[in-house]
PDB file of C-alpha atoms in Angstrom:
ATOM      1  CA  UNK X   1     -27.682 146.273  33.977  1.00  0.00           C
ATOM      2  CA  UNK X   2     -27.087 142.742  32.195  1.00  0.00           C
ATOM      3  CA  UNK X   3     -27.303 144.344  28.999  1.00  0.00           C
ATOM      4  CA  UNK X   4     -24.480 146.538  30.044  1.00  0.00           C
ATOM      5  CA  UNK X   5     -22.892 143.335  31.103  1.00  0.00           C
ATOM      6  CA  UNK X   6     -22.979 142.065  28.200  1.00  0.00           C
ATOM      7  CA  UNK X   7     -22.144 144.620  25.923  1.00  0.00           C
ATOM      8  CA  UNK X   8     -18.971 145.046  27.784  1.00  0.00           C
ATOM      9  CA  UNK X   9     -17.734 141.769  27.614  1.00  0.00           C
ATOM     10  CA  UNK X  10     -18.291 141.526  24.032  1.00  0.00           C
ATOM     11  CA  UNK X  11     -16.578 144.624  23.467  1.00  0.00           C
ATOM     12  CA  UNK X  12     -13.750 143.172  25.636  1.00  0.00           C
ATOM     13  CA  UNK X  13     -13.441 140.010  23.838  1.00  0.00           C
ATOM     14  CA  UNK X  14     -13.793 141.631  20.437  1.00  0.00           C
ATOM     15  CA  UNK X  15     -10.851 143.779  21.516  1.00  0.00           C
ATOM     16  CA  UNK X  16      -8.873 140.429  22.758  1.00  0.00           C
ATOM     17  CA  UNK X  17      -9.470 138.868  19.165  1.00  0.00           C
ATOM     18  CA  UNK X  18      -8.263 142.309  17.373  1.00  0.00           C
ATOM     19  CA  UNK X  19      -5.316 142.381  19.312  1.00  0.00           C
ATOM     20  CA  UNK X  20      -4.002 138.744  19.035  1.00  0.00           C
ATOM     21  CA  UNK X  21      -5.366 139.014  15.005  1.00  0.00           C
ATOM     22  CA  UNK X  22      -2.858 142.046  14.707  1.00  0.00           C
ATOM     23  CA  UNK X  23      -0.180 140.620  16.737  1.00  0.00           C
ATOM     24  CA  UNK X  24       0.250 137.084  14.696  1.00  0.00           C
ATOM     25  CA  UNK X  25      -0.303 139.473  11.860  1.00  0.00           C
ATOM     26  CA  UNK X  26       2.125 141.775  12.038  1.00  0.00           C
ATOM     27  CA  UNK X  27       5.149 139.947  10.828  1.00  0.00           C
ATOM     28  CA  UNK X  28       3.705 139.271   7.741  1.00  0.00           C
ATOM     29  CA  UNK X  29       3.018 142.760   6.714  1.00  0.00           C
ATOM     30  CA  UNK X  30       6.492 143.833   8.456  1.00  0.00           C
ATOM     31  CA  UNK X  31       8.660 141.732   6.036  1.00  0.00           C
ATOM     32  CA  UNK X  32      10.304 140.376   8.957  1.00  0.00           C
ATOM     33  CA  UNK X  33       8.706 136.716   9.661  1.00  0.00           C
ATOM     34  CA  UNK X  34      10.802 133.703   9.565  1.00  0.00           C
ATOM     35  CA  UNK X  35      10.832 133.264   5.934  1.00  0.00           C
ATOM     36  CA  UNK X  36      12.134 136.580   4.523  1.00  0.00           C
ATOM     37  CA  UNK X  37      14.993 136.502   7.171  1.00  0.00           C
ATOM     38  CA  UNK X  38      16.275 133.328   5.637  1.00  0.00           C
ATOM     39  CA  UNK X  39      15.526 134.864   2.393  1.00  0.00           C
ATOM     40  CA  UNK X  40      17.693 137.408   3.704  1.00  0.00           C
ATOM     41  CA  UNK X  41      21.034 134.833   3.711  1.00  0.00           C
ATOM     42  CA  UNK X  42      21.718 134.580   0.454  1.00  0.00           C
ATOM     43  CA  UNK X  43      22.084 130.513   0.977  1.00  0.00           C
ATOM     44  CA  UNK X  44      19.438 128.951  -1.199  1.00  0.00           C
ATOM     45  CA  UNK X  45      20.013 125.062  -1.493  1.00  0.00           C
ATOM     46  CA  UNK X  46      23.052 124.972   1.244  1.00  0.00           C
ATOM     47  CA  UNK X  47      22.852 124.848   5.181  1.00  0.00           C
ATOM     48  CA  UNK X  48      23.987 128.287   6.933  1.00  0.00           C
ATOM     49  CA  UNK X  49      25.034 128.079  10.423  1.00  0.00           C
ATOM     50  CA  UNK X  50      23.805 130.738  12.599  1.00  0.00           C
ATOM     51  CA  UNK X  51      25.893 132.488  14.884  1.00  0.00           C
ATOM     52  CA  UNK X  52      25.405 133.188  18.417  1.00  0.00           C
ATOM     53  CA  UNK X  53      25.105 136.888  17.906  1.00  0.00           C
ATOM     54  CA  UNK X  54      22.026 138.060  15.398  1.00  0.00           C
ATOM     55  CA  UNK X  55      23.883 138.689  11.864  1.00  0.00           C
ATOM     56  CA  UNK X  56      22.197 141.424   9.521  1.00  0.00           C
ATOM     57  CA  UNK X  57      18.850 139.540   9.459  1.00  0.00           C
ATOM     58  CA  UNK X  58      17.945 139.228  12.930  1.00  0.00           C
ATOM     59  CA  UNK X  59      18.471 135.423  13.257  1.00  0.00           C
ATOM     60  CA  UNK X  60      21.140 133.712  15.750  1.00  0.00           C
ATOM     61  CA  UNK X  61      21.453 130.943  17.527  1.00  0.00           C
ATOM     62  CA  UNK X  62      20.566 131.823  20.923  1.00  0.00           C
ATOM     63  CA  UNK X  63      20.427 128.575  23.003  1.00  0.00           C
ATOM     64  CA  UNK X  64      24.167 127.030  24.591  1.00  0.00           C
ATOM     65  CA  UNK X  65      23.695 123.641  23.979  1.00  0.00           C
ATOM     66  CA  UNK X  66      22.407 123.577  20.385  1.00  0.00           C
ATOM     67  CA  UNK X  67      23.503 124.667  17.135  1.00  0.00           C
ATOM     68  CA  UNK X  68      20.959 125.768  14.613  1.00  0.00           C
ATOM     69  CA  UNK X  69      21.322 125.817  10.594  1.00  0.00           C
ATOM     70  CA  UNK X  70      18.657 127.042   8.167  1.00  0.00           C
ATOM     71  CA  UNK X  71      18.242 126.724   4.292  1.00  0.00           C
ATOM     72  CA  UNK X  72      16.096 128.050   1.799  1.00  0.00           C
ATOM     73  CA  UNK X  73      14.427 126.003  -0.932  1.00  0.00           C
ATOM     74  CA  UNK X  74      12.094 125.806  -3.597  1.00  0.00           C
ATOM     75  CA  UNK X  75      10.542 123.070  -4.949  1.00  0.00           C
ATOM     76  CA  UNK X  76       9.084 124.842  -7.884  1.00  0.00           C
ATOM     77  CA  UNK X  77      11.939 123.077 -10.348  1.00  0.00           C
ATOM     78  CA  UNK X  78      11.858 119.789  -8.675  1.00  0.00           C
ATOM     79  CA  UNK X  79      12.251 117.999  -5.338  1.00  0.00           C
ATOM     80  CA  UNK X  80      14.142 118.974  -2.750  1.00  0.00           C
ATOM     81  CA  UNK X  81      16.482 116.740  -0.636  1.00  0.00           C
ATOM     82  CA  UNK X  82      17.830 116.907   2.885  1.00  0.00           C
ATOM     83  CA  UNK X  83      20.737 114.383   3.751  1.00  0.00           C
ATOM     84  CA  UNK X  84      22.879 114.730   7.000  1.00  0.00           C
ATOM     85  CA  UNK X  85      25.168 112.041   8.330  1.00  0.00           C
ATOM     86  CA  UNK X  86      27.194 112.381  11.438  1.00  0.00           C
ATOM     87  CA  UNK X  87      27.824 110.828  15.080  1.00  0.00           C
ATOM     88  CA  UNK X  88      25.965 113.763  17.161  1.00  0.00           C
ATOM     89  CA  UNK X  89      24.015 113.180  20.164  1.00  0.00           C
ATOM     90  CA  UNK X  90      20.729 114.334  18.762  1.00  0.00           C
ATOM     91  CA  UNK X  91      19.673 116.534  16.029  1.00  0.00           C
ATOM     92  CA  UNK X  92      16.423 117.533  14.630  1.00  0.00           C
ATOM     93  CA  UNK X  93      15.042 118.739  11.031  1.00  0.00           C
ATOM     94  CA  UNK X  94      12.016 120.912  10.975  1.00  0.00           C
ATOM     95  CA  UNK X  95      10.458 122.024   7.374  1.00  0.00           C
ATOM     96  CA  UNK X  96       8.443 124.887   6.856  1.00  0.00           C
ATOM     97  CA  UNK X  97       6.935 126.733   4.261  1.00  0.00           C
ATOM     98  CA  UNK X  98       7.084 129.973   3.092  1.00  0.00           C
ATOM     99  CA  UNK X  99       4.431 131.250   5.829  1.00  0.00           C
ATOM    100  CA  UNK X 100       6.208 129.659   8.498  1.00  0.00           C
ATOM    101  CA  UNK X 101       3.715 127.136   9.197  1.00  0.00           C
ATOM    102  CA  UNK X 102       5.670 123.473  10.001  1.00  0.00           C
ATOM    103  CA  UNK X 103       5.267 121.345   7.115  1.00  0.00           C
ATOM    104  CA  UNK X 104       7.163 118.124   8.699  1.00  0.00           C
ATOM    105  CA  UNK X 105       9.661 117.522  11.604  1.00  0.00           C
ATOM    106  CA  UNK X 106      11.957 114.618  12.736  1.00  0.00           C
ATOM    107  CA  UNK X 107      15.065 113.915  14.864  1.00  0.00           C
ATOM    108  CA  UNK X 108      17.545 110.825  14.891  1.00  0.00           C
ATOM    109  CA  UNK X 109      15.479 108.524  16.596  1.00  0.00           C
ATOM    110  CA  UNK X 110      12.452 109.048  14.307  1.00  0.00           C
ATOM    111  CA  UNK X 111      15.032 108.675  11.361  1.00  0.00           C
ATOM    112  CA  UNK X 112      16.374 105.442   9.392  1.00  0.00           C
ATOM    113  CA  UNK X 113      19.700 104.009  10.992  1.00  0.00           C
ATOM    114  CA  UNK X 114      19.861 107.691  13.139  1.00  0.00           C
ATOM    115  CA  UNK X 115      20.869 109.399   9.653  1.00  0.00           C
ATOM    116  CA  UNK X 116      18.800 112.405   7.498  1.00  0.00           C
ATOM    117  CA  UNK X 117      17.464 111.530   4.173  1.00  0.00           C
ATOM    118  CA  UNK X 118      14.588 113.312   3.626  1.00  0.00           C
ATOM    119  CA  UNK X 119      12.897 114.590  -0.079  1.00  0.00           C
ATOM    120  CA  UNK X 120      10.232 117.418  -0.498  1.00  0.00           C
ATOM    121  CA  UNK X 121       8.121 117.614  -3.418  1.00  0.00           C
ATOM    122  CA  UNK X 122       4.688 118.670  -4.639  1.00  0.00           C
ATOM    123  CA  UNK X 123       2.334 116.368  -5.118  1.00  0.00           C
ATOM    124  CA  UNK X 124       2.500 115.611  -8.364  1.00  0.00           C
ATOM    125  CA  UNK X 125       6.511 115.352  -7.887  1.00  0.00           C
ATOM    126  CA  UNK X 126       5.590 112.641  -5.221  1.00  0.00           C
ATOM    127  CA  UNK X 127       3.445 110.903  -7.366  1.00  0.00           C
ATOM    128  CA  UNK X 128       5.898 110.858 -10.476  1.00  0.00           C
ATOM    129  CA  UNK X 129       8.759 109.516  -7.740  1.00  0.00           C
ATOM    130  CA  UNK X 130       6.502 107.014  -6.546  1.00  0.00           C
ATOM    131  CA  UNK X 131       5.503 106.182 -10.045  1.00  0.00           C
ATOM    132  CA  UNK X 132       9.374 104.579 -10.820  1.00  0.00           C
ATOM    133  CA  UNK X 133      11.462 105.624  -8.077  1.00  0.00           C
ATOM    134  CA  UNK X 134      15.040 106.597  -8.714  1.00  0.00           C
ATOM    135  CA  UNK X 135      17.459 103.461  -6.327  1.00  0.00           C
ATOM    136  CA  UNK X 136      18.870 106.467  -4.368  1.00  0.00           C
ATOM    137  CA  UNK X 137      15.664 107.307  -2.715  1.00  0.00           C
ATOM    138  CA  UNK X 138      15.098 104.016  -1.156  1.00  0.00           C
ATOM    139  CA  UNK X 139      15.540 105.003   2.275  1.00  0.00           C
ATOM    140  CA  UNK X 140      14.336 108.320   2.030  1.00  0.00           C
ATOM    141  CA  UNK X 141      11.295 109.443   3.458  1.00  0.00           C
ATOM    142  CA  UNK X 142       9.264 111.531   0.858  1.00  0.00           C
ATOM    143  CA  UNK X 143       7.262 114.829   2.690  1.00  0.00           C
ATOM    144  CA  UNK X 144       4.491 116.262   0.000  1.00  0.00           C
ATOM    145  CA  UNK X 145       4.374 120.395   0.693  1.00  0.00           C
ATOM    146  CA  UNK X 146       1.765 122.226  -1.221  1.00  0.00           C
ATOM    147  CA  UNK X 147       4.042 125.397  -1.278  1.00  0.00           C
ATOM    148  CA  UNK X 148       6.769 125.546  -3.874  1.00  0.00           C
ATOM    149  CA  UNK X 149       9.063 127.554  -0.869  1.00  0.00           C
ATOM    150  CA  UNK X 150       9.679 126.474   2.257  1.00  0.00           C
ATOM    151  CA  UNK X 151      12.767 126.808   4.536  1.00  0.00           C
ATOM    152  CA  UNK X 152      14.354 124.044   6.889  1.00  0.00           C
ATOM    153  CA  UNK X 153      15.703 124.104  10.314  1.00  0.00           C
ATOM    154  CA  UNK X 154      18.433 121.996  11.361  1.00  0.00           C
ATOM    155  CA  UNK X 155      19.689 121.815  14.634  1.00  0.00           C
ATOM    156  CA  UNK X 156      22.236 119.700  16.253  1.00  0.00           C
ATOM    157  CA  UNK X 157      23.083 118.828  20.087  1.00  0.00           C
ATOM    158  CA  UNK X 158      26.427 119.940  21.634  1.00  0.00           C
ATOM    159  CA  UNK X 159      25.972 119.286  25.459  1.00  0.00           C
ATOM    160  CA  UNK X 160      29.935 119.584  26.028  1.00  0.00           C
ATOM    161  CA  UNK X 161      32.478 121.604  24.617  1.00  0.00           C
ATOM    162  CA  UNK X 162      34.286 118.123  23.404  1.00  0.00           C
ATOM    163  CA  UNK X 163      30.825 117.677  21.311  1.00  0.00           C
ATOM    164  CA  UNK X 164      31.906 121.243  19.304  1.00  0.00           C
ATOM    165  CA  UNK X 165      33.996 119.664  16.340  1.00  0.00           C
ATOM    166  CA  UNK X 166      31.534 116.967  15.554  1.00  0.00           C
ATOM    167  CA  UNK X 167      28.321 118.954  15.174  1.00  0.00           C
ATOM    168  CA  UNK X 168      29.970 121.796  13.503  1.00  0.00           C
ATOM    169  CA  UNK X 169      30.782 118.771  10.988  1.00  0.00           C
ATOM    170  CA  UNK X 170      27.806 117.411  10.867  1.00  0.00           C
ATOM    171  CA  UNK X 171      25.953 120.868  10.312  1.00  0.00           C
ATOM    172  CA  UNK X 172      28.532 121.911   7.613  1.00  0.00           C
ATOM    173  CA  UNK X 173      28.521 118.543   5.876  1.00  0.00           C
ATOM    174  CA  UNK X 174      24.726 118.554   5.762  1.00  0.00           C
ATOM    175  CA  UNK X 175      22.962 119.266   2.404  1.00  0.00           C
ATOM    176  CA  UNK X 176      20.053 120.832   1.165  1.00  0.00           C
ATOM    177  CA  UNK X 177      20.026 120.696  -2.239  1.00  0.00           C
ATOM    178  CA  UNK X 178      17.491 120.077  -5.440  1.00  0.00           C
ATOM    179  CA  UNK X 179      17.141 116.409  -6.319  1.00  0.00           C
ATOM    180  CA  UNK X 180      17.939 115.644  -9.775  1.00  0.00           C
ATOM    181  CA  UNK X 181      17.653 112.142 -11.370  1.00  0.00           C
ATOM    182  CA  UNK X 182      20.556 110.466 -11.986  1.00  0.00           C
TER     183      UNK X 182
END
């Protein structure tokens, strides 16, 4: 009888661990994760605001008090840097790569003087910044990602409709954009 047991629960749990295995899976071999749906924009290097209803790639901004803005980047060329500046309420940056995994995230209180300067690089971009770095990148905080692609998620607090104006501004004024040496 135990060995019954037992074979039955390891079936059962070997079944579990197919399942969930398939599951987180499935996107990837689907073409419709995270990454290939900002692919899908057409935005590289430039914030896109996402619209409460899902545009041709699936994505939208579902929640009522935040606004959400996404950009596609590639550090293959050179770093890539993230500056926002803006009187919001909050806001938060999250970078991930190109398998979706979170690379690095922040907000306004994590953030020098409450504003976005941010740089992703490679590693060996890092250590060639860090080598003689360039008077604009003083305040910036430097994030190494191993990936050359990545995606970024910016999102921005609107609790009242007063709030509107100024984070559309903010989002639209953001950048995303490959740092070059001046």
């Amino acid at each position: 009888m135990r060995r019954v047991l037992f074979t039955f629960l390891v079936g059962l749990v070997g079944a579990a661990l197919l399942h969930i295995v398939i599951v987180l899976a499935l996107p990837q071999f689907t073409g419709r994760d995270a990454y290939t749906r900002v692919l899908g924009l057409l935005e590289m290097d430039s914030f896109f605001p996402l619209a409460a209803e899902p545009g041709p790639t699936g994505l939208d901004n579902s929640d009522p008090f935040l606004r959400t803005a996404v950009c596609s980047f590639s550090v293959a060329d050179g770093p890539a840097r993230f500056i926002a500046r803006g009187d919001v309420p909050f806001w938060s940056l999250s970078i991930f790569d190109s398998g979706s995994n979170e690379v690095f995230s922040m907000n306004d209180q994590t953030a020098v003087n409450g504003d976005l300067d941010l740089v992703v690089a490679t590693p060996i971009q890092l250590v060639e910044l860090r080598k003689s770095p360039p008077e604009a990148l003083a305040q910036s905080i430097m994030i190494e990602m191993k990936d050359e692609e990545g995606y970024a998620v910016l999102r921005a607090l609107a609790p009242l409709d007063s709030f509107e104006e100024q984070v559309r501004d903010f989002l639209t004024e953001s950048s995303c954009a490959p740092f070059r040496r001046q």
